[in-house]
Tab-separated table of C-alpha atoms in Angstrom:
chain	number	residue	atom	x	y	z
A	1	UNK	CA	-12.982	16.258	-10.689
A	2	UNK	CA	-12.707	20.287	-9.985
A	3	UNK	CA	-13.145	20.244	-5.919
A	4	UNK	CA	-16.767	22.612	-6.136
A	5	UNK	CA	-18.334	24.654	-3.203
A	6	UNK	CA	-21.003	22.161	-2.801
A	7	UNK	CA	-18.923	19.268	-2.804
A	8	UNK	CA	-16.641	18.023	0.331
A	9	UNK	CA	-14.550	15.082	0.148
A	10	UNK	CA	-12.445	14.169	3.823
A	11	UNK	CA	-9.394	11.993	3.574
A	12	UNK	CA	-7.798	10.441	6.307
A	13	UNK	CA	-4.891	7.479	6.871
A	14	UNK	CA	-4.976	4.720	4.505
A	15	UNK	CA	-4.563	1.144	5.057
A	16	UNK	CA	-5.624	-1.685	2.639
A	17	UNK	CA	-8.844	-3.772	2.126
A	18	UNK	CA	-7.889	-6.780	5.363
A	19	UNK	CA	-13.433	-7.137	0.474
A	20	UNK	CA	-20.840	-1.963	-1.952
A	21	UNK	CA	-23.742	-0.056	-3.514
A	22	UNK	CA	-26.849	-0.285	-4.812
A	23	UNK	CA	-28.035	0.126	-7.700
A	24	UNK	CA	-31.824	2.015	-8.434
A	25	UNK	CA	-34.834	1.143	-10.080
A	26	UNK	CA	-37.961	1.665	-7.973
A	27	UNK	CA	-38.101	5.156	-6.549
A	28	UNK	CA	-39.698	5.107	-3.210
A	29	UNK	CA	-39.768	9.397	-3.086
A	30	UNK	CA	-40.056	11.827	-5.903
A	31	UNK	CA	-36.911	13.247	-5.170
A	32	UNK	CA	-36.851	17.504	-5.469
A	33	UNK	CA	-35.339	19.920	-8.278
A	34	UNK	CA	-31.962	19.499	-6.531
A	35	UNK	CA	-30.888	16.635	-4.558
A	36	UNK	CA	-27.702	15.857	-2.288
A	37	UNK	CA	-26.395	12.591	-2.055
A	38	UNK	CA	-23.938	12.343	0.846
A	39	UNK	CA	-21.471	9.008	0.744
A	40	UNK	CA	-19.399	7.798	3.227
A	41	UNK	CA	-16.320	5.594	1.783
A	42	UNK	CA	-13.059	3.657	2.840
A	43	UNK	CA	-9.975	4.082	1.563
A	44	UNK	CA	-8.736	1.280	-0.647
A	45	UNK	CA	-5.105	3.267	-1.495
A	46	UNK	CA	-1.539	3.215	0.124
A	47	UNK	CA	-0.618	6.517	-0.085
A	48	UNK	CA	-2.651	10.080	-1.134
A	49	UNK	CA	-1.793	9.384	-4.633
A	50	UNK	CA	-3.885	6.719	-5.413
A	51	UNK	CA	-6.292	7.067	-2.928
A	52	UNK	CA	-9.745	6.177	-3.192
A	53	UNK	CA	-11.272	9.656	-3.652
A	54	UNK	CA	-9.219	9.707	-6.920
A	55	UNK	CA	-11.791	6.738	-8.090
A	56	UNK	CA	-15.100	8.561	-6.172
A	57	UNK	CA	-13.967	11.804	-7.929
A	58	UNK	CA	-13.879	10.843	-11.462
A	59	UNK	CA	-16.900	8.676	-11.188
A	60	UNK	CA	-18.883	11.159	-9.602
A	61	UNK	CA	-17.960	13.603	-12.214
A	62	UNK	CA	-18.978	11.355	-14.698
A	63	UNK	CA	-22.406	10.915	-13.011
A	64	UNK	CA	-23.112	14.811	-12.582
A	65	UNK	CA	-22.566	15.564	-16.171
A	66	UNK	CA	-25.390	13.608	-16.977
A	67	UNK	CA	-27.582	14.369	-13.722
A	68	UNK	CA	-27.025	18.056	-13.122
A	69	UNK	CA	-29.881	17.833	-10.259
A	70	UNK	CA	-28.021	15.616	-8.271
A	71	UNK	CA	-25.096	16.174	-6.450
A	72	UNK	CA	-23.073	13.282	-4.482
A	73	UNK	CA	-20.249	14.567	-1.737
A	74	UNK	CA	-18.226	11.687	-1.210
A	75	UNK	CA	-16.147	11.396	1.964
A	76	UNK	CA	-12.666	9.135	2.381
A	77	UNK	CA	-11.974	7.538	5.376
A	78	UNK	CA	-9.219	5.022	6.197
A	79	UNK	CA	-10.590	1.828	7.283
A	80	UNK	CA	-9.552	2.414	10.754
A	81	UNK	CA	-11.727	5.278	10.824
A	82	UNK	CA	-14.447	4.738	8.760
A	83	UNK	CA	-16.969	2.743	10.514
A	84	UNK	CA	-16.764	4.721	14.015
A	85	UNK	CA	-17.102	7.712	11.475
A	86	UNK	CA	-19.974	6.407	10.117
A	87	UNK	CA	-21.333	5.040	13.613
A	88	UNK	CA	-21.152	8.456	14.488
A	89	UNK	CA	-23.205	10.162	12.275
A	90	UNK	CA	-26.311	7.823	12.297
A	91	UNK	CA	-26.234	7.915	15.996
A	92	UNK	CA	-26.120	11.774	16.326
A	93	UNK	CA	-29.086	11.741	13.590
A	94	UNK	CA	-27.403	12.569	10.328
A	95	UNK	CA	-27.193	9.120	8.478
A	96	UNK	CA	-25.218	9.355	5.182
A	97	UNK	CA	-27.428	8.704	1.547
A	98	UNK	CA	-24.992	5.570	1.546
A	99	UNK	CA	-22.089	4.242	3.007
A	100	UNK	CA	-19.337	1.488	1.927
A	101	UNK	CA	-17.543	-0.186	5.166
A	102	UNK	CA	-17.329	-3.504	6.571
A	103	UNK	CA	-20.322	-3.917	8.185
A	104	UNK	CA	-23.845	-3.920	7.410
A	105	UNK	CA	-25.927	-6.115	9.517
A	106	UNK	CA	-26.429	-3.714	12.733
A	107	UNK	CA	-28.285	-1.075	10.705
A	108	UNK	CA	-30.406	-3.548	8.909
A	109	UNK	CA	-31.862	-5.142	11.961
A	110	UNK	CA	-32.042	-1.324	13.425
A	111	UNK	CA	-34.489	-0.686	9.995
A	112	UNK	CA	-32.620	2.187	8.817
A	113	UNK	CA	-31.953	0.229	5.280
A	114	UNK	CA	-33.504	0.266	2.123
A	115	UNK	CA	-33.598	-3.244	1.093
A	116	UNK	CA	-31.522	-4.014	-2.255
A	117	UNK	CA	-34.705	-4.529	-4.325
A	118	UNK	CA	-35.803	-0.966	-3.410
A	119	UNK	CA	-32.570	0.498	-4.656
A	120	UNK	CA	-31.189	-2.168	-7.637
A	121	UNK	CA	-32.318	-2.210	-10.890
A	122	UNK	CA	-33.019	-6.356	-11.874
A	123	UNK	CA	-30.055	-6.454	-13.973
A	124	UNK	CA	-28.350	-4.983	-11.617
A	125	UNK	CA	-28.818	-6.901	-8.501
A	126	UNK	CA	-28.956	-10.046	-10.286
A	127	UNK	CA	-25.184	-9.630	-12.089
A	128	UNK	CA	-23.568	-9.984	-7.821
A	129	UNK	CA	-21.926	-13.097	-7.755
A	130	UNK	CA	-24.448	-15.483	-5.576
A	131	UNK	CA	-22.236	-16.159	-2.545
A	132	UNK	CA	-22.337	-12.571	-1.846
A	133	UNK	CA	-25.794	-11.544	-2.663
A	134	UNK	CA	-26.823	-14.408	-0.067
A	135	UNK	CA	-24.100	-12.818	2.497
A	136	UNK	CA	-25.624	-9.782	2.231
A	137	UNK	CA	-28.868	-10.735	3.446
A	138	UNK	CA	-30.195	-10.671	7.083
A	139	UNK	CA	-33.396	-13.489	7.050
A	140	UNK	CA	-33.456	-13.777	3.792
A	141	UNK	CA	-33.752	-9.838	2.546
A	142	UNK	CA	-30.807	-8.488	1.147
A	143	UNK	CA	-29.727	-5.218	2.504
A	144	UNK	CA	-25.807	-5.184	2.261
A	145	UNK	CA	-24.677	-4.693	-1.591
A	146	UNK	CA	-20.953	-6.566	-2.100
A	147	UNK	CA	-18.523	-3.672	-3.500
A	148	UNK	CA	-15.116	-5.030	-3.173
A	149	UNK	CA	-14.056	-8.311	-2.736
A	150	UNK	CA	-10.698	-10.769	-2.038
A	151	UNK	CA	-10.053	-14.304	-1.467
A	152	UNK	CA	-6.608	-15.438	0.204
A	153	UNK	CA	-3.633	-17.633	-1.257
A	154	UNK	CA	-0.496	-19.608	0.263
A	155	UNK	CA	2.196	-17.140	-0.936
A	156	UNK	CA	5.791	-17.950	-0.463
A	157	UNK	CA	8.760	-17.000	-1.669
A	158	UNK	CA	10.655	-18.997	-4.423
A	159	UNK	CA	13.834	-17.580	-3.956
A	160	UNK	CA	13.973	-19.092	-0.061
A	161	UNK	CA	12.067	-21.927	-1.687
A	162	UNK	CA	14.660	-23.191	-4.196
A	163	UNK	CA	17.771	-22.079	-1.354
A	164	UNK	CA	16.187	-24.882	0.752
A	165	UNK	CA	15.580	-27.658	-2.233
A	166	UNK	CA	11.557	-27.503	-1.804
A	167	UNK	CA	8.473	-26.886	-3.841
A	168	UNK	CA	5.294	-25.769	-2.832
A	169	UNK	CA	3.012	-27.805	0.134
A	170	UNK	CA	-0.633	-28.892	-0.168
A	171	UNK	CA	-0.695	-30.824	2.767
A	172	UNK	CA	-0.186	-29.458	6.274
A	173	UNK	CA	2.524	-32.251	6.992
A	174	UNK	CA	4.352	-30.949	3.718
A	175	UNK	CA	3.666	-27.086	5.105
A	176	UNK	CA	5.350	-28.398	8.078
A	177	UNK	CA	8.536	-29.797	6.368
A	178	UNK	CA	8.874	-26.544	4.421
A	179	UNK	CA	8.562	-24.848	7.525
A	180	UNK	CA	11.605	-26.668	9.401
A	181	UNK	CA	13.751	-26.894	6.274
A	182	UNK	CA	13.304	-22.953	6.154
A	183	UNK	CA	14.223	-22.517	9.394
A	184	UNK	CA	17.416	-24.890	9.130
A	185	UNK	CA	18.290	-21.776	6.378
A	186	UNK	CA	18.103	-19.465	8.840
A	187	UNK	CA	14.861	-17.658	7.982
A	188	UNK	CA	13.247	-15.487	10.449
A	189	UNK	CA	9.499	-16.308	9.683
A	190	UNK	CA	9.497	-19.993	8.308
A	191	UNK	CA	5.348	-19.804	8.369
A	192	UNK	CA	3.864	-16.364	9.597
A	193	UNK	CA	1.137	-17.143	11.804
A	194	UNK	CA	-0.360	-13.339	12.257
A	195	UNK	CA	-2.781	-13.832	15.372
A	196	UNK	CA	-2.145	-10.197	16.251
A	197	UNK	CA	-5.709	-8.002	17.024
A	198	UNK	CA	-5.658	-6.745	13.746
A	199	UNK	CA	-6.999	-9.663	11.760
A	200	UNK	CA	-6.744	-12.622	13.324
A	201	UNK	CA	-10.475	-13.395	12.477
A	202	UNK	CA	-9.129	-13.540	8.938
A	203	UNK	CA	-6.293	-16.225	9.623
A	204	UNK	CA	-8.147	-18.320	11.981
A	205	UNK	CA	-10.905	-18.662	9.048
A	206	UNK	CA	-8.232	-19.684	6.702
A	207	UNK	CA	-7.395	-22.663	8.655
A	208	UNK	CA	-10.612	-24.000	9.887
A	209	UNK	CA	-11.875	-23.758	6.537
A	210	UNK	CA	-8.435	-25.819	5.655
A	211	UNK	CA	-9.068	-28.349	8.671
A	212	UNK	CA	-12.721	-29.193	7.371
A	213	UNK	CA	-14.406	-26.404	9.869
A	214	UNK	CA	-15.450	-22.867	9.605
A	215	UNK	CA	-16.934	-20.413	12.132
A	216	UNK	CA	-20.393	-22.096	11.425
A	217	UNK	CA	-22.230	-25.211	10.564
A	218	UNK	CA	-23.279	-25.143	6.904
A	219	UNK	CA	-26.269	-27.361	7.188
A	220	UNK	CA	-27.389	-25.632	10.307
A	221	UNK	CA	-26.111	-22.477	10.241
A	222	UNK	CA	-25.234	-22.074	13.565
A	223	UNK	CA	-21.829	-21.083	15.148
A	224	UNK	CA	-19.702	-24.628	15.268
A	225	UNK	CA	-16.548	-22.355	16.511
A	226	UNK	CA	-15.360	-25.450	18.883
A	227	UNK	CA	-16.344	-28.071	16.755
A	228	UNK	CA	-14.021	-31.272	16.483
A	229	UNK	CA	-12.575	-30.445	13.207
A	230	UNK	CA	-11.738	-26.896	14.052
A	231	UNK	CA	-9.887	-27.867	17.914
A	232	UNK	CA	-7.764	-30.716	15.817
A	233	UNK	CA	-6.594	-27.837	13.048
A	234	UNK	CA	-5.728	-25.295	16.647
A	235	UNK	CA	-3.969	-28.691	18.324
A	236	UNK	CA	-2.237	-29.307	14.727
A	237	UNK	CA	-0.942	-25.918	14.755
A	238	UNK	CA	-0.248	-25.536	18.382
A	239	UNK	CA	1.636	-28.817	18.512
A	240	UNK	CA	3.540	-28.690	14.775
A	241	UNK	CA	4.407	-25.174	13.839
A	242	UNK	CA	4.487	-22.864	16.598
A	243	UNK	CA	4.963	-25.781	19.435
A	244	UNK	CA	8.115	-26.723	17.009
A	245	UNK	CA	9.630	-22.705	16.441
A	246	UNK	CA	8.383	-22.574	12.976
A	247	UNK	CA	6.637	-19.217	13.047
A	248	UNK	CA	9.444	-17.065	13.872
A	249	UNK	CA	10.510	-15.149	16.720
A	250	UNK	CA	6.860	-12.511	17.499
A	251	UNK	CA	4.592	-14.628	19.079
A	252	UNK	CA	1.461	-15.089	16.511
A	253	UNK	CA	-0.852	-13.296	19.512
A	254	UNK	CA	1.529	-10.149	19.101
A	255	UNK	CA	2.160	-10.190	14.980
A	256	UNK	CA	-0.224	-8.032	12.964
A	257	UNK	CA	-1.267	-8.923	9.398
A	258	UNK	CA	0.590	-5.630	7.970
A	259	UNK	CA	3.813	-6.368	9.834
A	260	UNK	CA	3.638	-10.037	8.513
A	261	UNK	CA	2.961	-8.591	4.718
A	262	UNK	CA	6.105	-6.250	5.608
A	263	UNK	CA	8.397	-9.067	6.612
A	264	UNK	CA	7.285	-11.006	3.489
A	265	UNK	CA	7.892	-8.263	1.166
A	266	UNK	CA	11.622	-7.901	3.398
A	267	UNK	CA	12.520	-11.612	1.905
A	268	UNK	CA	12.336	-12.659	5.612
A	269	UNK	CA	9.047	-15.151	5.369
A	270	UNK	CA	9.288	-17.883	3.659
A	271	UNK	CA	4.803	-18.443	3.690
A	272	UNK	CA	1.953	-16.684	4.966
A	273	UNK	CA	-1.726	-16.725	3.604
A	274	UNK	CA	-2.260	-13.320	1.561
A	275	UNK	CA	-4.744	-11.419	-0.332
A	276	UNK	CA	-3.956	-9.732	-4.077
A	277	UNK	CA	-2.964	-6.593	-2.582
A	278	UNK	CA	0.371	-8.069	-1.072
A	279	UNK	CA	0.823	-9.025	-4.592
A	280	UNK	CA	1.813	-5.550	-5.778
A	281	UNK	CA	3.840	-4.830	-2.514
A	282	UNK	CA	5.968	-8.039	-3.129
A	283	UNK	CA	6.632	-6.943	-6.700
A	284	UNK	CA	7.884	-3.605	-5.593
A	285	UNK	CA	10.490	-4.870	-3.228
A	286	UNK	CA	11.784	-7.280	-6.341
A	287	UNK	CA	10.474	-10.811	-4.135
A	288	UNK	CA	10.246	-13.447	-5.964
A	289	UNK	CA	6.707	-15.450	-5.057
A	290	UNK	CA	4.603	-17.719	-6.106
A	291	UNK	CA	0.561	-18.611	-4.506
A	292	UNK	CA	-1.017	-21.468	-4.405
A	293	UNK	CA	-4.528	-22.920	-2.556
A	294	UNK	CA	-4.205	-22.894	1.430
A	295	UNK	CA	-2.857	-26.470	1.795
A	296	UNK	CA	-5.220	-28.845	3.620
A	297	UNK	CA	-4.863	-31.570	6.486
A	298	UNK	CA	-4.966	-33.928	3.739
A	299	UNK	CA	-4.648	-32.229	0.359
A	300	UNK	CA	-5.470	-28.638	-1.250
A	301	UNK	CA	-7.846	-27.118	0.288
A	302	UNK	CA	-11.316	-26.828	-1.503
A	303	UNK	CA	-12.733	-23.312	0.060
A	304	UNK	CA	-10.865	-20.455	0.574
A	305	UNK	CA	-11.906	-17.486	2.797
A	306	UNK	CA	-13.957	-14.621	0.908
A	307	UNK	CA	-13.714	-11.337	1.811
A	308	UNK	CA	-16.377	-8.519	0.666
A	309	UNK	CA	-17.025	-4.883	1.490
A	310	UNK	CA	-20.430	-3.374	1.730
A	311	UNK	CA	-22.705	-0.176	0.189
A	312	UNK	CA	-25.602	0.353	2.154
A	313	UNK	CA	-28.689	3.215	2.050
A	314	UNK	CA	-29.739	4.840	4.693
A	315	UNK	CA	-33.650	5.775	4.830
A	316	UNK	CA	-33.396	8.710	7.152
A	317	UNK	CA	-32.669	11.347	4.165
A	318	UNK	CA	-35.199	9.569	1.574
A	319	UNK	CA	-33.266	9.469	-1.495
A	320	UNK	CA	-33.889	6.082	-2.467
A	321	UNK	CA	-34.999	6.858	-5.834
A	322	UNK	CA	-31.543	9.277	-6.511
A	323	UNK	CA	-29.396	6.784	-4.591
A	324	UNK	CA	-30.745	3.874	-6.826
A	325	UNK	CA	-29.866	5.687	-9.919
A	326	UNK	CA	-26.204	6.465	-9.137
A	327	UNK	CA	-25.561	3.007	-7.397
A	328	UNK	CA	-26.628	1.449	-11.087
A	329	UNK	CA	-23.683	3.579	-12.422
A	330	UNK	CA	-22.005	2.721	-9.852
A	331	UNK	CA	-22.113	-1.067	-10.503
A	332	UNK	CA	-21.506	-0.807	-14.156
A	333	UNK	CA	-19.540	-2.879	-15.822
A	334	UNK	CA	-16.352	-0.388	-16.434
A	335	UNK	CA	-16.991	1.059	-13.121
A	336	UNK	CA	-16.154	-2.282	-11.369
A	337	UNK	CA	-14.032	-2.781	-13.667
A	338	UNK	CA	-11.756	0.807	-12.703
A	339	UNK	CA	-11.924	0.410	-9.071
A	340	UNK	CA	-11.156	-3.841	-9.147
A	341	UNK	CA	-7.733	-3.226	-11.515
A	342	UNK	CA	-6.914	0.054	-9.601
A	343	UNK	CA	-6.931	-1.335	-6.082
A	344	UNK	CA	-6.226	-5.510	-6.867
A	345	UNK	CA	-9.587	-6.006	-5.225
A	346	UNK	CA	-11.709	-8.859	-7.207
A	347	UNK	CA	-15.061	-7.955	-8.217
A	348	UNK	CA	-18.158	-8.754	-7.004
A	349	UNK	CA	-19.929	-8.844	-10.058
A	350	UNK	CA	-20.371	-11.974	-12.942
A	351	UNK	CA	-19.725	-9.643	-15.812
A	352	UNK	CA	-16.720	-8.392	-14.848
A	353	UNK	CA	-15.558	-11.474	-12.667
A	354	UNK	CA	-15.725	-13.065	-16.607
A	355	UNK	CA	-13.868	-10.323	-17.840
A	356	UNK	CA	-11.011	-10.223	-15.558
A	357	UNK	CA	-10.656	-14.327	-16.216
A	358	UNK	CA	-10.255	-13.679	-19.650
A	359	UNK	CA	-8.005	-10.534	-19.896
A	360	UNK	CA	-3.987	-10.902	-20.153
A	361	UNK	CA	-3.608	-7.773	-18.411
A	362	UNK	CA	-5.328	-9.479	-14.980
A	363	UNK	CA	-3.627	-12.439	-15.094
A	364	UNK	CA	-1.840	-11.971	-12.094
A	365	UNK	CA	-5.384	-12.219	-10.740
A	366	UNK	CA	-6.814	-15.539	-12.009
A	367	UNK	CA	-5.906	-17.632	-9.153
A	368	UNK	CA	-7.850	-15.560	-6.707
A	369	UNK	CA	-10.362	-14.916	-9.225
A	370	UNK	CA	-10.292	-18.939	-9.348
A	371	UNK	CA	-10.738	-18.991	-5.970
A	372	UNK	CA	-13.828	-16.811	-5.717
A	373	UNK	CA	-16.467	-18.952	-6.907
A	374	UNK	CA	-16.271	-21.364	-3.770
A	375	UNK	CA	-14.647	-18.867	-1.062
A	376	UNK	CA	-16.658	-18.549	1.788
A	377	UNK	CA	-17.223	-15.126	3.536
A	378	UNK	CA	-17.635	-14.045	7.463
A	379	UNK	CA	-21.235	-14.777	9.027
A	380	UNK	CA	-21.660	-10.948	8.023
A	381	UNK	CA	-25.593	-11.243	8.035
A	382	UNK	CA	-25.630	-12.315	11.586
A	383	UNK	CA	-25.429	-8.996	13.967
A	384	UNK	CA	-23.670	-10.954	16.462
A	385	UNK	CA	-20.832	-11.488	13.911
A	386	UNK	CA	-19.119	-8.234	15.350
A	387	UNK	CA	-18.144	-9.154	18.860
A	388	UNK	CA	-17.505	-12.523	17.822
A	389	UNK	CA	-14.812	-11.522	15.225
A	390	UNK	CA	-14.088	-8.856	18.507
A	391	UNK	CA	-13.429	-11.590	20.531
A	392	UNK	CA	-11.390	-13.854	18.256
A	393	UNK	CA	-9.031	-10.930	17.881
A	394	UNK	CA	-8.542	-10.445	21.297
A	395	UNK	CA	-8.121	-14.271	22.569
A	396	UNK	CA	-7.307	-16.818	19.623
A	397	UNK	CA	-3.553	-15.889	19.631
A	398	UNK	CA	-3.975	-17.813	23.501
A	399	UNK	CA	-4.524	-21.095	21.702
A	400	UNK	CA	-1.175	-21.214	20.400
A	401	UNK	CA	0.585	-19.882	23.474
A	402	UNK	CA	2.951	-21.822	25.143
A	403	UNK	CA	0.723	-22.185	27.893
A	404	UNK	CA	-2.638	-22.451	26.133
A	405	UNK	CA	-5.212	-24.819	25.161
A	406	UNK	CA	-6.982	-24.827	21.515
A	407	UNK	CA	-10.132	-26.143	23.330
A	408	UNK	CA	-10.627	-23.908	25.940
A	409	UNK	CA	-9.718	-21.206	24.149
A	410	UNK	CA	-12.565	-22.266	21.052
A	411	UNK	CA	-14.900	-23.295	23.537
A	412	UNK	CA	-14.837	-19.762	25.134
A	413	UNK	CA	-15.149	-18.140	21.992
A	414	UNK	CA	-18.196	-20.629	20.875
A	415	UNK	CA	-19.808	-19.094	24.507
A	416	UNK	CA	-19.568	-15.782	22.942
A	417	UNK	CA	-21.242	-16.562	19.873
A	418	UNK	CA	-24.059	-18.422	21.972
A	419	UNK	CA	-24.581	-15.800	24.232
A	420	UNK	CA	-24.422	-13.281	20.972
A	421	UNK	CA	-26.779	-15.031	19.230
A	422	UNK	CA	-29.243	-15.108	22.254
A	423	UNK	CA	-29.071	-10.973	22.580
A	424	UNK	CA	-29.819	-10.515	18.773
């Protein structure tokens, strides 16, 4: 798309998804000749060559051809920047039309949403894959619109694999073995354990969910963060792999998820849990791999974690009726379709969730897309759910230290959910 005089598009740094819009029916203003859209988006790309504005630019140019009185300016951020940027504007008054980041339940409790149904055509809103539809929702109303999603696999790599003599675990005990035989070879990161501030929230939900836990009860939904199940899987991994030397020489507190993906992609991990993006980075650097379901304490593990990214619309500017419109291109089928084989991000829509499962050309996909249908996502709906996955960051890696305690360490982080949930 021709960069034009009414149109600005920022790009910063890019880093990689760690998994929406909205799509318009019901106008709620009449709109005016000439209407500005203003979106705020992360960046989904590697480098500047594929980053995301490429995808924003020739969609948007599409949509303009056919709606010469509106006119959307779509900003890039990286995802390290784009929430604060986003933060920024609605606090010094100047709210974007919509924005995609991570997080959606703050400004939906603050009432500066439109609710899906206000924005989303039926067919629309009803094609979003139900587990994210209902984690978009804060009591009930949907507000946050899924755009991108990912689930997460074992990876390892076969080469290290068939050096040692094994195949791949589905128990923990099995992980375990791999683990030590791997380390009798003489590689660096037998299992990387990446506890690091970056994403730890992202590997600790991994293995509850493998242990029989999660961050929440899902009868009650309630934070269960120090529930039984969830201090034996902490013990277990305290006691078997990092207790024994199996996750290599950076403590997990100090290793990031990036520099883990690095070292895998170096041939110097023999597992880690990984998303489809780590996929293409493996293939580049000629590792062999293969995936397979998280193992479990007892046998594959039945739920993996979900990831999803958010669209949201802001009322302050009140373009619902414009924003509705372009957020049903938006979520058409070959749009999804573009951005989810683009960026190896799974879609968040039925249609094109069926489409992917079926095409030879996104077969590398299937077992995440596999995967999808019973992953389960972040408490996103709660508005506590930020300073809880804060605090994880900041003190889970203690639970596997050599002088730390799983329980105290989940039973401090279950007294930050408590006393979250109290201030909502």
């Amino acid at each position: 798309m021709a960069v034009q005089r009414r149109r600005t598009a920022m790009i910063a740094a890019v880093s990689a998804l760690g998994v929406t819009a909205a799509l318009g029916g019901c106008g709620l203003t009449g709109g005016s000749d000439e209407v500005t859209l203003r979106l705020v988006a992360a960046d989904y790309g590697d480098s500047a060559a594929n980053s995301s504005r490429k995808y924003w630019d020739s969609l948007v140019g599409a949509y303009e051809k056919d709606h010469p009185d509106v006119n959307v300016e779509v900003s890039v951020y990286s995802w390290t920047d784009v929430d604060r940027k986003v933060r920024e504007l609605v606090d010094a008054g100047k709210a974007p039309d919509l924005a995609q980041i991570g997080a959606y339940a703050d400004y939906a409790k603050a009432g500066k949403l439109y609710t899906a149904s206000e924005l989303l055509s039926i067919t629309t809103q009803a094609d979003f894959l139900p587990q994210f539809a209902s984690a978009g929702a804060v009591n009930g109303i949907q507000y946050g619109m899924p755009f991108a999603s990912s689930t997460r696999l074992l990876f390892y790599n076969k080469g290290l694999f068939e050096e040692a003599g094994i195949s791949a675990p589905q128990t923990w005990q099995e992980l375990a073995a791999n683990a030590e035989a791997l380390k009798a070879d003489g590689v660096k990161y037998p299992y990387a354990l990446p506890l690091g501030p970056e994403e730890a929230q992202a590997e600790t939900m991994q293995w509850l969910l493998s242990g029989g836990g999660g961050y929440t009860d899902t009868d009650a939904g309630t934070y269960n963060i120090d529930s039984e199940e969830n201090i034996a899987t902490f013990d277990w991994l305290n006691d078997e792999l990092v207790g024994q030397g199996l996750t290599g020489p950076v403590a997990p507190a100090a290793l990031n998820r990036a520099d883990a993906f690095e070292a895998f992609t170096d041939g110097e991990v023999g597992m880690l849990n990984g998303h489809p993006s780590l996929m293409k980075a493996a293939k580049a650097k000629g590792v062999d791999f293969g995936m397979v379901p998280m193992p479990g304490a007892d046998g594959p593990s039945e739920v993996s974690m979900g990831v999803a990214d958010w669209m949201m619309a802001f009322k302050q500017n009140g373009h619902a009726k414009e924003a509705g419109d372009f957020l049903d291109f938006v979520y058409e089928e070959k749009n999804v379709l573009a951005l989810s084989r683009e960026y190896d991000l799974l879609p968040v829509t039925n249609s094109v969730s069926d489409i992917m499962s079926a095409a030879e050309q996104d077969a590398g996909l299937k077992p995440f897309l596999e995967a999808l249908p019973s992953s389960e996502l972040y408490p996103v709906g709660r508005t506590s759910w930020a300073a809880v996955s804060a605090a994880v960051k900041k003190k889970i890696g203690k639970a596997v230290s050599s002088s730390g305690d799983p329980a105290s360490v989940l039973r401090e982080l279950q007294g930050t959910a408590v006393t979250e949930e109290a201030a909502e």
